[in-house]
Each structure stands twice: as structure tokens, then as C-alpha cells.
Backbone as CSV, one residue per row, in Angstrom:
resi,resn,N_x,N_y,N_z,CA_x,CA_y,CA_z,C_x,C_y,C_z
1,MET,139.614,20.711,34.467,138.381,20.667,35.219,138.245,21.902,36.118
2,LEU,139.320,22.229,36.842,139.267,23.425,37.687,139.115,24.684,36.840
3,GLN,139.746,24.669,35.671,139.639,25.829,34.788,138.190,26.027,34.345
4,THR,137.488,24.924,34.089,136.072,25.002,33.716,135.248,25.546,34.872
5,GLU,135.534,25.071,36.072,134.828,25.581,37.255,135.072,27.071,37.422
6,LEU,136.322,27.491,37.204,136.660,28.905,37.333,135.883,29.732,36.308
7,THR,135.818,29.256,35.091,135.057,29.948,34.044,133.585,30.054,34.421
8,ASN,133.030,28.958,34.920,131.623,28.961,35.332,131.379,29.921,36.491
9,GLU,132.290,29.955,37.445,132.145,30.866,38.589,132.229,32.317,38.140
10,ARG,133.110,32.603,37.197,133.226,33.979,36.695,131.938,34.414,35.995
11,LYS,131.341,33.501,35.230,130.066,33.815,34.578,128.977,34.035,35.624
12,ALA,128.949,33.166,36.627,127.943,33.296,37.685,128.143,34.594,38.457
13,LEU,129.392,34.986,38.675,129.676,36.250,39.358,129.149,37.418,38.534
14,ALA,129.403,37.396,37.240,128.922,38.483,36.378,127.399,38.588,36.430
15,GLU,126.732,37.445,36.414,125.268,37.447,36.495,124.790,37.973,37.844
16,ALA,125.466,37.569,38.911,125.087,38.032,40.249,125.318,39.535,40.385
17,GLN,126.414,40.027,39.808,126.686,41.461,39.870,125.640,42.248,39.082
18,GLN,125.218,41.709,37.949,124.166,42.377,37.171,122.862,42.417,37.960
19,ALA,122.533,41.312,38.612,121.313,41.269,39.428,121.412,42.263,40.578
20,LEU,122.595,42.351,41.183,122.797,43.303,42.277,122.641,44.731,41.767
21,ASN,123.217,45.025,40.614,123.078,46.365,40.038,121.620,46.701,39.748
22,ARG,120.876,45.717,39.240,119.449,45.948,38.985,118.701,46.207,40.289
23,SER,119.094,45.521,41.352,118.399,45.704,42.635,118.640,47.105,43.191
24,HIS,119.800,47.683,42.878,120.093,49.046,43.341,119.223,50.076,42.625
25,THR,118.761,49.728,41.438,117.909,50.658,40.692,116.432,50.368,40.921
26,GLY,116.147,49.467,41.839,114.764,49.175,42.190,114.094,48.145,41.309
27,LYS,114.876,47.468,40.457,114.293,46.494,39.532,114.624,45.056,39.917
28,GLY,115.192,44.865,41.083,115.610,43.517,41.448,115.078,43.117,42.793
29,GLY,115.691,42.069,43.332,115.228,41.526,44.597,115.991,42.062,45.784
30,ASP,116.177,41.210,46.751,116.802,41.533,48.025,118.289,41.847,47.840
31,THR,118.667,43.085,48.118,120.045,43.526,47.926,121.016,42.761,48.811
32,THR,120.666,42.534,50.065,121.565,41.833,50.985,121.845,40.415,50.500
33,ALA,120.819,39.723,50.085,121.004,38.355,49.581,121.885,38.356,48.335
34,LEU,121.672,39.327,47.461,122.477,39.408,46.244,123.923,39.763,46.559
35,GLN,124.140,40.630,47.545,125.504,40.945,47.963,126.199,39.694,48.483
36,ASN,125.462,38.869,49.209,126.024,37.619,49.723,126.391,36.665,48.588
37,VAL,125.546,36.615,47.572,125.835,35.756,46.417,127.098,36.240,45.710
38,VAL,127.209,37.549,45.504,128.399,38.116,44.863,129.637,37.789,45.690
39,PHE,129.556,37.988,46.992,130.688,37.700,47.872,131.071,36.223,47.795
40,ASP,130.083,35.338,47.830,130.354,33.893,47.749,131.034,33.532,46.433
41,ARG,130.555,34.103,45.342,131.171,33.832,44.032,132.613,34.326,44.005
42,GLN,132.853,35.503,44.585,134.214,36.035,44.629,135.126,35.118,45.440
43,GLN,134.622,34.625,46.549,135.400,33.710,47.384,135.684,32.403,46.641
44,ASN,134.694,31.893,45.930,134.885,30.669,45.152,135.956,30.859,44.083
45,ILE,135.925,32.001,43.418,136.916,32.296,42.381,138.306,32.354,42.988
46,GLN,138.444,33.020,44.118,139.751,33.097,44.774,140.256,31.719,45.178
47,ALA,139.377,30.879,45.688,139.773,29.526,46.096,140.219,28.706,44.882
48,LEU,139.489,28.812,43.797,139.867,28.086,42.585,141.197,28.590,42.030
49,GLN,141.416,29.897,42.069,142.681,30.450,41.593,143.846,29.972,42.459
50,ARG,143.631,29.926,43.771,144.681,29.416,44.664,145.001,27.962,44.340
51,GLU,143.977,27.164,44.122,144.177,25.749,43.807,144.913,25.579,42.481
52,LEU,144.538,26.362,41.484,145.228,26.295,40.197,146.688,26.717,40.333
53,ASN,146.952,27.758,41.108,148.331,28.195,41.341,149.123,27.120,42.062
54,HIS,148.510,26.483,43.043,149.157,25.409,43.794,149.509,24.251,42.853
55,MET,148.574,23.890,41.995,148.824,22.806,41.045,149.957,23.170,40.092
56,TYR,150.020,24.422,39.670,151.084,24.869,38.776,152.437,24.740,39.457
57,VAL,152.510,25.149,40.712,153.771,25.062,41.454,154.212,23.613,41.579
58,ILE,153.278,22.742,41.911,153.610,21.321,42.055,154.097,20.751,40.719
59,GLN,153.458,21.133,39.628,153.846,20.619,38.315,155.206,21.140,37.874
60,THR,155.543,22.362,38.253,156.808,22.948,37.812,157.944,22.707,38.790
61,MET,157.658,22.161,39.958,158.689,21.953,40.972,159.860,21.110,40.467
62,PRO,159.644,19.976,39.798,160.803,19.198,39.331,161.713,20.009,38.409
63,GLU,161.122,20.781,37.522,161.921,21.610,36.619,162.686,22.682,37.395
64,LEU,162.048,23.285,38.373,162.725,24.296,39.190,163.881,23.687,39.969
65,MET,163.663,22.506,40.503,164.728,21.840,41.265,165.901,21.488,40.352
66,ARG,165.619,21.080,39.125,166.682,20.767,38.172,167.500,22.017,37.865
67,ILE,166.835,23.132,37.681,167.526,24.389,37.391,168.389,24.801,38.573
68,ILE,167.867,24.654,39.774,168.614,25.023,40.983,169.853,24.152,41.133
69,ASP,169.731,22.874,40.818,170.844,21.939,40.981,171.940,22.133,39.949
70,GLU,171.652,22.815,38.862,172.666,22.993,37.809,173.745,23.957,38.214
């Protein structure tokens, strides 16, 4: 589920970056608003990546503890 959210956020980021690039060439809307959207998408991606990494650590912890105890 988180992986799907991450994929969706990455697509949304790409779209926001394209819109921002168009705004720099005079073919788009408000640059500041688009910069904020890009920043928000980047923050969302980072948060999702942190959560996925955290889940991975929790899932692998028993195996790591077994290796340490050997």
C-alpha cells in the first residue's frame, strides 16, 4: 500500500515539475504555487520512503537479532 502511494507521489511530482517548467517558459500558471506543490510532493515522497525503511527494519529485526546471537 505504501509502495503504491510512493509510486503515485512520484508521478504527481513529475507532473508538478513539468507544470513548473512550463510556467518558467511563460506557458503555465503561478510559479510560486507550483514550487510549493513540487516541494510538498518531495516532502511526501521522503516521508513515505522513511516509513518504508522503518517497516523494513522492523521486519528484518528478528533475523538480525538471530544473526547477532549466533
